[in-house]
PDB file of C-alpha atoms in Angstrom:
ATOM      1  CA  UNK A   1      36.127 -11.644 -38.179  1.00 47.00           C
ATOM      2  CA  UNK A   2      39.543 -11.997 -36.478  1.00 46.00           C
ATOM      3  CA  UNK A   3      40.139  -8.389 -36.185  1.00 48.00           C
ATOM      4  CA  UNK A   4      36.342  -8.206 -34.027  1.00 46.00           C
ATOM      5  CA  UNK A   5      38.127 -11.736 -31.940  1.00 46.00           C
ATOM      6  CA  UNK A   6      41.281  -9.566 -30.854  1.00 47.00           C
ATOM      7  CA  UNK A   7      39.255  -6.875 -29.158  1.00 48.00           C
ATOM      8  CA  UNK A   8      36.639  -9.828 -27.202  1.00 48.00           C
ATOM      9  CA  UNK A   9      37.660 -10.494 -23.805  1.00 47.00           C
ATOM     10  CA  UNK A  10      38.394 -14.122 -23.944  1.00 47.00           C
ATOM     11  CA  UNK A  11      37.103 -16.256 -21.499  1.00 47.00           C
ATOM     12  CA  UNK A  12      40.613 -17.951 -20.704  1.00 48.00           C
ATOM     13  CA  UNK A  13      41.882 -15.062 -20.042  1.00 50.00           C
ATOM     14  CA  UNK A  14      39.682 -14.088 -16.995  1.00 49.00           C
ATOM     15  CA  UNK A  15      40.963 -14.417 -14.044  1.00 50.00           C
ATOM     16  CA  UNK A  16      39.116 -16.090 -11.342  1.00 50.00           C
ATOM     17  CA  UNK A  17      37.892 -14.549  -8.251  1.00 52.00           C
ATOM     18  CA  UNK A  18      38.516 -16.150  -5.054  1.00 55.00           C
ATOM     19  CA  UNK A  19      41.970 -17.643  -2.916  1.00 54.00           C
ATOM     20  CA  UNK A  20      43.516 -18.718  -6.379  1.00 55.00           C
ATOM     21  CA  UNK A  21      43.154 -15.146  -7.240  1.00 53.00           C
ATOM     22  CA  UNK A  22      45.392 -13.966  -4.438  1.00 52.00           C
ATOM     23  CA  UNK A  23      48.196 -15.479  -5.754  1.00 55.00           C
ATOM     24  CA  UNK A  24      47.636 -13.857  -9.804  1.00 56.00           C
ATOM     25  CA  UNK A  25      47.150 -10.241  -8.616  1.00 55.00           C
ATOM     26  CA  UNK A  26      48.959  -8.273 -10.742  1.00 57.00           C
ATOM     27  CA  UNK A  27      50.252  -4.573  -9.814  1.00 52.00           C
ATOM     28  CA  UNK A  28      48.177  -1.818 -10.454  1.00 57.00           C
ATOM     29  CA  UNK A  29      49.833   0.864 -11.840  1.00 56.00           C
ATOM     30  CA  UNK A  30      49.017   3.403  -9.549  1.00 60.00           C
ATOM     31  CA  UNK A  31      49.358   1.359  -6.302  1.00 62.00           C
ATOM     32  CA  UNK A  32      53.434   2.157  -5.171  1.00 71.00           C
ATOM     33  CA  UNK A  33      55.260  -0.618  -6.278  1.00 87.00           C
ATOM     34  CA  UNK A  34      56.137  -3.099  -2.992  1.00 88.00           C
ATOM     35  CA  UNK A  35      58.389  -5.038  -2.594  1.00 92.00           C
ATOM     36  CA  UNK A  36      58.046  -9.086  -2.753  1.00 92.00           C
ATOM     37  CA  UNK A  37      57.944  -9.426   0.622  1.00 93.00           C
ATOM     38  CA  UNK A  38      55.499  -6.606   1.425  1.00 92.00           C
ATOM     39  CA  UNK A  39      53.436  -8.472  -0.900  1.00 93.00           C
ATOM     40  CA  UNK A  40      53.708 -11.392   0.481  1.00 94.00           C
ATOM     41  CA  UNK A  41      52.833 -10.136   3.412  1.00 94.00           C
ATOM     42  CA  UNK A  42      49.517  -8.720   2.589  1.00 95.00           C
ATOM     43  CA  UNK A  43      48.738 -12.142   0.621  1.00 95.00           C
ATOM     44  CA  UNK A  44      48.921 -13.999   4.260  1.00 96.00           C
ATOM     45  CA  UNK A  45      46.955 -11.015   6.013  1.00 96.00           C
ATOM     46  CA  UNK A  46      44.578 -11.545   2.986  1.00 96.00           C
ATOM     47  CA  UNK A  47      44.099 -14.971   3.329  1.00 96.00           C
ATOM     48  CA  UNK A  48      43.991 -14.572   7.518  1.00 97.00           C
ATOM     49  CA  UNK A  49      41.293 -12.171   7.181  1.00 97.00           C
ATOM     50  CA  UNK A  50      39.196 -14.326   4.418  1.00 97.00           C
ATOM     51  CA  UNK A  51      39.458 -17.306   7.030  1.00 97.00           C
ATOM     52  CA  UNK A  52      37.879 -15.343   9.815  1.00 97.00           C
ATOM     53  CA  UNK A  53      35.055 -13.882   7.995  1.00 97.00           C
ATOM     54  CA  UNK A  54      34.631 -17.915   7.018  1.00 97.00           C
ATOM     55  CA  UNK A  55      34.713 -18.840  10.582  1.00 97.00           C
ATOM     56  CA  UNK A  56      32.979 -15.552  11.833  1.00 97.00           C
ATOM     57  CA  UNK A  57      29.899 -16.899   8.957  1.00 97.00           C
ATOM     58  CA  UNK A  58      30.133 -20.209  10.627  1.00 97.00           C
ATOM     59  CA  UNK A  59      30.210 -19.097  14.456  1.00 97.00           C
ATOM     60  CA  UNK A  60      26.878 -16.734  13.203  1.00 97.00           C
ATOM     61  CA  UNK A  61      25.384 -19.655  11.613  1.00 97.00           C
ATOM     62  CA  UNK A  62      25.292 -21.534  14.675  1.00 97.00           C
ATOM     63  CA  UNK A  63      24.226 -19.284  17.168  1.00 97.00           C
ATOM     64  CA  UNK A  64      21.145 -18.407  14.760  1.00 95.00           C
ATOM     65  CA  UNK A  65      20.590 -21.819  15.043  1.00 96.00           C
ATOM     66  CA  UNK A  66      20.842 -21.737  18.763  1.00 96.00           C
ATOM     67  CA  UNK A  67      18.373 -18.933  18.707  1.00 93.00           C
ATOM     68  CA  UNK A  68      15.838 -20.584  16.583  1.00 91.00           C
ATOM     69  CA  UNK A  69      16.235 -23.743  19.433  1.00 93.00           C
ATOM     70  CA  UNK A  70      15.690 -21.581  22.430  1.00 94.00           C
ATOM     71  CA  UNK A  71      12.924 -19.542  20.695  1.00 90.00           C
ATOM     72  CA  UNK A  72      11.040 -23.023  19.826  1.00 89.00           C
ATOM     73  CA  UNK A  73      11.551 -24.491  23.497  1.00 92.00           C
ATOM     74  CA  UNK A  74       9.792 -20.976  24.969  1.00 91.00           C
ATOM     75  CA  UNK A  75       7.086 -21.521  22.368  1.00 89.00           C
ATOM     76  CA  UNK A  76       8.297 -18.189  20.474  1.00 87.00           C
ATOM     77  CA  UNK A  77       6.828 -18.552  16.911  1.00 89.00           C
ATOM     78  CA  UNK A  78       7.263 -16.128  14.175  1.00 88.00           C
ATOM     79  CA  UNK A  79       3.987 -15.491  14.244  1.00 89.00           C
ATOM     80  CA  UNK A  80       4.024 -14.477  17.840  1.00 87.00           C
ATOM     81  CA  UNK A  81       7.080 -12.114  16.989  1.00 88.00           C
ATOM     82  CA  UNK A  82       5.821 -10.675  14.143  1.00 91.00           C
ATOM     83  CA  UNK A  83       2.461  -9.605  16.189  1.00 90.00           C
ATOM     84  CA  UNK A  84       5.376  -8.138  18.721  1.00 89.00           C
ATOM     85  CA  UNK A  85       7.508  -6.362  15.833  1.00 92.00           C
ATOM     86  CA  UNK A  86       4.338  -4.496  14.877  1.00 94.00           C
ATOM     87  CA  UNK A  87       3.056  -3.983  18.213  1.00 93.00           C
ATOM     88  CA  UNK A  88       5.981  -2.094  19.021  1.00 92.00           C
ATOM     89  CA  UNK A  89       5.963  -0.564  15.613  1.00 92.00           C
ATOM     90  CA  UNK A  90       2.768   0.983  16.224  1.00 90.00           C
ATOM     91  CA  UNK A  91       3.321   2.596  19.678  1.00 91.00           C
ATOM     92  CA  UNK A  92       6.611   4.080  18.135  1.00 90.00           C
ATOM     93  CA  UNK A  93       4.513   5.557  15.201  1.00 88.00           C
ATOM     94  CA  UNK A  94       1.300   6.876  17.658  1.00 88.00           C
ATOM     95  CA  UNK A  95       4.201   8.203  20.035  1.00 89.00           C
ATOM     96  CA  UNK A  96       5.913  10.010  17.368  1.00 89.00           C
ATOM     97  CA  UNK A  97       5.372  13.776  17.357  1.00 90.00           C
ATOM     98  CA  UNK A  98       4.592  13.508  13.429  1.00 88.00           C
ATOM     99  CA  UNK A  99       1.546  11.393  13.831  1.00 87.00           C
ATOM    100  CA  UNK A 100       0.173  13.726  16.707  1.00 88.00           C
ATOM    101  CA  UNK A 101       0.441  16.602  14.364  1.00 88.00           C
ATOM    102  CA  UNK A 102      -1.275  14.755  11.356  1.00 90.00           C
ATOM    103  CA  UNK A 103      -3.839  13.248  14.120  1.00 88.00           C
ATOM    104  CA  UNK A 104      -4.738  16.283  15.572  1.00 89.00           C
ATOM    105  CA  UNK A 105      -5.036  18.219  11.870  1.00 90.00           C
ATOM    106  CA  UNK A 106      -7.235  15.558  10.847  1.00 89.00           C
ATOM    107  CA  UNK A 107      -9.449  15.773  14.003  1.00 90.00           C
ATOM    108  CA  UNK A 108      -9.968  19.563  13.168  1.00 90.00           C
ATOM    109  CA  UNK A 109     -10.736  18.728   9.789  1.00 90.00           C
ATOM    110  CA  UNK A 110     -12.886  16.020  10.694  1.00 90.00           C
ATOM    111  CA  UNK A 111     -14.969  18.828  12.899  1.00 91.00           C
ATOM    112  CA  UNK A 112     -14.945  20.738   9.901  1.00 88.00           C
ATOM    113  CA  UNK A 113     -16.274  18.551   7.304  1.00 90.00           C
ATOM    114  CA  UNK A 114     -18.980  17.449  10.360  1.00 91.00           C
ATOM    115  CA  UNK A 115     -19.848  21.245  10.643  1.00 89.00           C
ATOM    116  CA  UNK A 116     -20.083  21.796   6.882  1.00 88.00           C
ATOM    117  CA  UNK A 117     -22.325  18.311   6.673  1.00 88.00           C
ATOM    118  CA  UNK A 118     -25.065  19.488   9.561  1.00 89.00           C
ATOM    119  CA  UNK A 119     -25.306  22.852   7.704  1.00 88.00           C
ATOM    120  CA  UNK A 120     -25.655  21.304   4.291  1.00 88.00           C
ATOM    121  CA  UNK A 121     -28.094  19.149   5.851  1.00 87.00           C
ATOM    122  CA  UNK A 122     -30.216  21.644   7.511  1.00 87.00           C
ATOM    123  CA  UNK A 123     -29.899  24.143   4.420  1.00 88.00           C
ATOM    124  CA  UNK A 124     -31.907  20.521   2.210  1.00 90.00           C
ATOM    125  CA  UNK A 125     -34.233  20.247   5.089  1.00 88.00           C
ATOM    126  CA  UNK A 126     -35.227  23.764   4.877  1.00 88.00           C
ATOM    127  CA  UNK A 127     -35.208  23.519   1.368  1.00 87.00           C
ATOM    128  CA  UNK A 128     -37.701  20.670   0.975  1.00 86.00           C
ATOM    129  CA  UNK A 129     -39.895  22.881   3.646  1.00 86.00           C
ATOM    130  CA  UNK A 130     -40.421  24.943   1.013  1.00 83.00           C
ATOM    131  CA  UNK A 131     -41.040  23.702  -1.453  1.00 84.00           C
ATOM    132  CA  UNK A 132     -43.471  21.369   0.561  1.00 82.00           C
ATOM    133  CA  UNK A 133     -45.221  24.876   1.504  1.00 80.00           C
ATOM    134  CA  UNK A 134     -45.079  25.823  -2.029  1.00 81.00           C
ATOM    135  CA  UNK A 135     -46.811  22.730  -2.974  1.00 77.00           C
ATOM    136  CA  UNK A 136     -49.550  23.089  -0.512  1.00 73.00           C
ATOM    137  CA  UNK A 137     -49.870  26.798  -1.589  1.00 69.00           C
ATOM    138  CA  UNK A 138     -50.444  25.570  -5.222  1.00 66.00           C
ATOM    139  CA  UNK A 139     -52.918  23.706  -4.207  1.00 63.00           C
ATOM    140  CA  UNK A 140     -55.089  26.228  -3.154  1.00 60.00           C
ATOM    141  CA  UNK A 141     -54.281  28.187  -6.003  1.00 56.00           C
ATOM    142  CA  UNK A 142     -55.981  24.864  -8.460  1.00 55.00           C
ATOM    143  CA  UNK A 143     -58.614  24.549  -6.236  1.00 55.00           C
ATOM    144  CA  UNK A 144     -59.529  28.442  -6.555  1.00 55.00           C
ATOM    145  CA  UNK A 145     -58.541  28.461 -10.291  1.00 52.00           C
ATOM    146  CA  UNK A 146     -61.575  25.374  -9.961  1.00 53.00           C
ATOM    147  CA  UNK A 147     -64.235  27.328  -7.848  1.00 54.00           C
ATOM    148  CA  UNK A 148     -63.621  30.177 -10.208  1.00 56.00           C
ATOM    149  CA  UNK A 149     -63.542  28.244 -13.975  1.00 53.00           C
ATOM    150  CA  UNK A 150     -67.165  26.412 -12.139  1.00 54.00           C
ATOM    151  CA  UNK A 151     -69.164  30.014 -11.303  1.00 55.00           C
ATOM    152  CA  UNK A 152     -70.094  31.180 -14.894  1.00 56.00           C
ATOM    153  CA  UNK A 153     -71.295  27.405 -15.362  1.00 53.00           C
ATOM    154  CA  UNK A 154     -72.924  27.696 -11.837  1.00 55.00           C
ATOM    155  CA  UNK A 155     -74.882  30.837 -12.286  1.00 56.00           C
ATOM    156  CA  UNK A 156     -76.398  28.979 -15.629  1.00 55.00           C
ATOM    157  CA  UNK A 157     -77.505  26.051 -13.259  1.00 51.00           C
ATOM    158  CA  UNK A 158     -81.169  25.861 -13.749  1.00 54.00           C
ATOM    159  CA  UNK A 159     -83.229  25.240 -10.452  1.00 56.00           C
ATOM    160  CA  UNK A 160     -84.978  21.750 -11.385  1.00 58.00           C
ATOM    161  CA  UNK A 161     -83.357  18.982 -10.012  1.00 59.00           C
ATOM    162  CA  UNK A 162     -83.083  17.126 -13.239  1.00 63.00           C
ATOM    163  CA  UNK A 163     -81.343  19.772 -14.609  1.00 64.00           C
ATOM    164  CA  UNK A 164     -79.307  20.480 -11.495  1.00 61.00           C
ATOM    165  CA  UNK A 165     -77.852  16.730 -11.809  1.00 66.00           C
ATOM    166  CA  UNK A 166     -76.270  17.450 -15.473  1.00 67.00           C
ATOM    167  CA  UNK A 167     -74.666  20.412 -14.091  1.00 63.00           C
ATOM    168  CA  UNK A 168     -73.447  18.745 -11.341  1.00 65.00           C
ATOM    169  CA  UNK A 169     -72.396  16.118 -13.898  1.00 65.00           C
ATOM    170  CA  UNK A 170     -70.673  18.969 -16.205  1.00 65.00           C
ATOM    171  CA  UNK A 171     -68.679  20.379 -13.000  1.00 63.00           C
ATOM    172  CA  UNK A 172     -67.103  17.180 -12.092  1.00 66.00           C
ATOM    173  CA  UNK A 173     -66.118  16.847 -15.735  1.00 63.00           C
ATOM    174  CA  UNK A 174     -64.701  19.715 -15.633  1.00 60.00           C
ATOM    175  CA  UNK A 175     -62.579  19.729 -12.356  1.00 58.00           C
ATOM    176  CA  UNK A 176     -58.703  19.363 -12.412  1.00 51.00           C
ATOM    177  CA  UNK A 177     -57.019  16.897 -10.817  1.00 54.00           C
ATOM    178  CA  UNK A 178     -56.159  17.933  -7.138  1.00 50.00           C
ATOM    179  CA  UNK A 179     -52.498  17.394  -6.062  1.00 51.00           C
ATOM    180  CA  UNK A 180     -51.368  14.612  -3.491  1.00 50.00           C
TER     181      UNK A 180
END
């Protein structure tokens, strides 16, 4: 167990991050070695530079602030610039020549898939023509298949009246069913 301690990093020896770290940095070995009072030099210009990015976070703070202020008084809302953002988003994007090639190849395509629908369409219609035709030619084909199944019954038809009425009878008995 202490052999698997002595290779941990150990929390006290971290070293902390920040303006008390300036003052702990240790040489690197392959950063030339300077002298104390190059380094000390570079500490101040360290800590210089840390202060203005503190004041230049401070200074932006406040004119964001400002911003918001002036933006409220005009009766800017976020809202009202996001509608703006994307406005201007969109006429970028419609201006670009990208989207006038992709507009233009979907127009063409559009014309296409139109021209391929109407043909489709007229190639059904034309379709169910026939096949109404068809429908109303086999119909005449029943009703002659009916006149001629009825003639050898017909020419047994005797010529009373009584008699006539059963074959009459016997004929619509024996009639198919005519298509609608």
């Amino acid at each position: 167990m202490e052999q698997a301690d002595q290779g941990a990093v150990r929390p006290d020896s971290i070293t902390e991050v920040g303006e008390d770290a300036v003052m702990s940095v240790a040489v690197s070995p392959s950063v030339p070695t300077l002298t104390e009072e190059e380094q000390e030099e570079l500490r101040d210009e360290l800590l210089r530079v840390e202060d203005e990015v503190v004041t230049l976070s401070q200074v932006l703070a406040a004119k964001e602030k400002q911003v918001a202020d002036i933006k409220r008084k005009l009766g800017i809302t976020p809202l009202n610039e996001l509608k703006q953002n994307i406005s201007k988003s969109w006429q970028e994007v419609t201006t670009s020549t990208a989207y006038k090639k992709t507009s233009e190849g979907l127009s063409v395509a559009g014309q296409k898939a139109t021209a391929a629908f109407t043909s489709m369409g007229s190639a059904i219609s034309r379709k169910f023509e026939d096949v109404r035709l068809q429908s109303i030619s086999n119909s005449f084909g029943i009703r002659s298949l009916q006149h001629s199944a009825s003639m050898p019954v017909m020419r047994k038809i005797p010529s009373n009246k009584s008699d006539q009425m059963k074959s009459l009878h016997l004929l619509d008995e024996m009639r198919l069913p005519t298509p609608l």
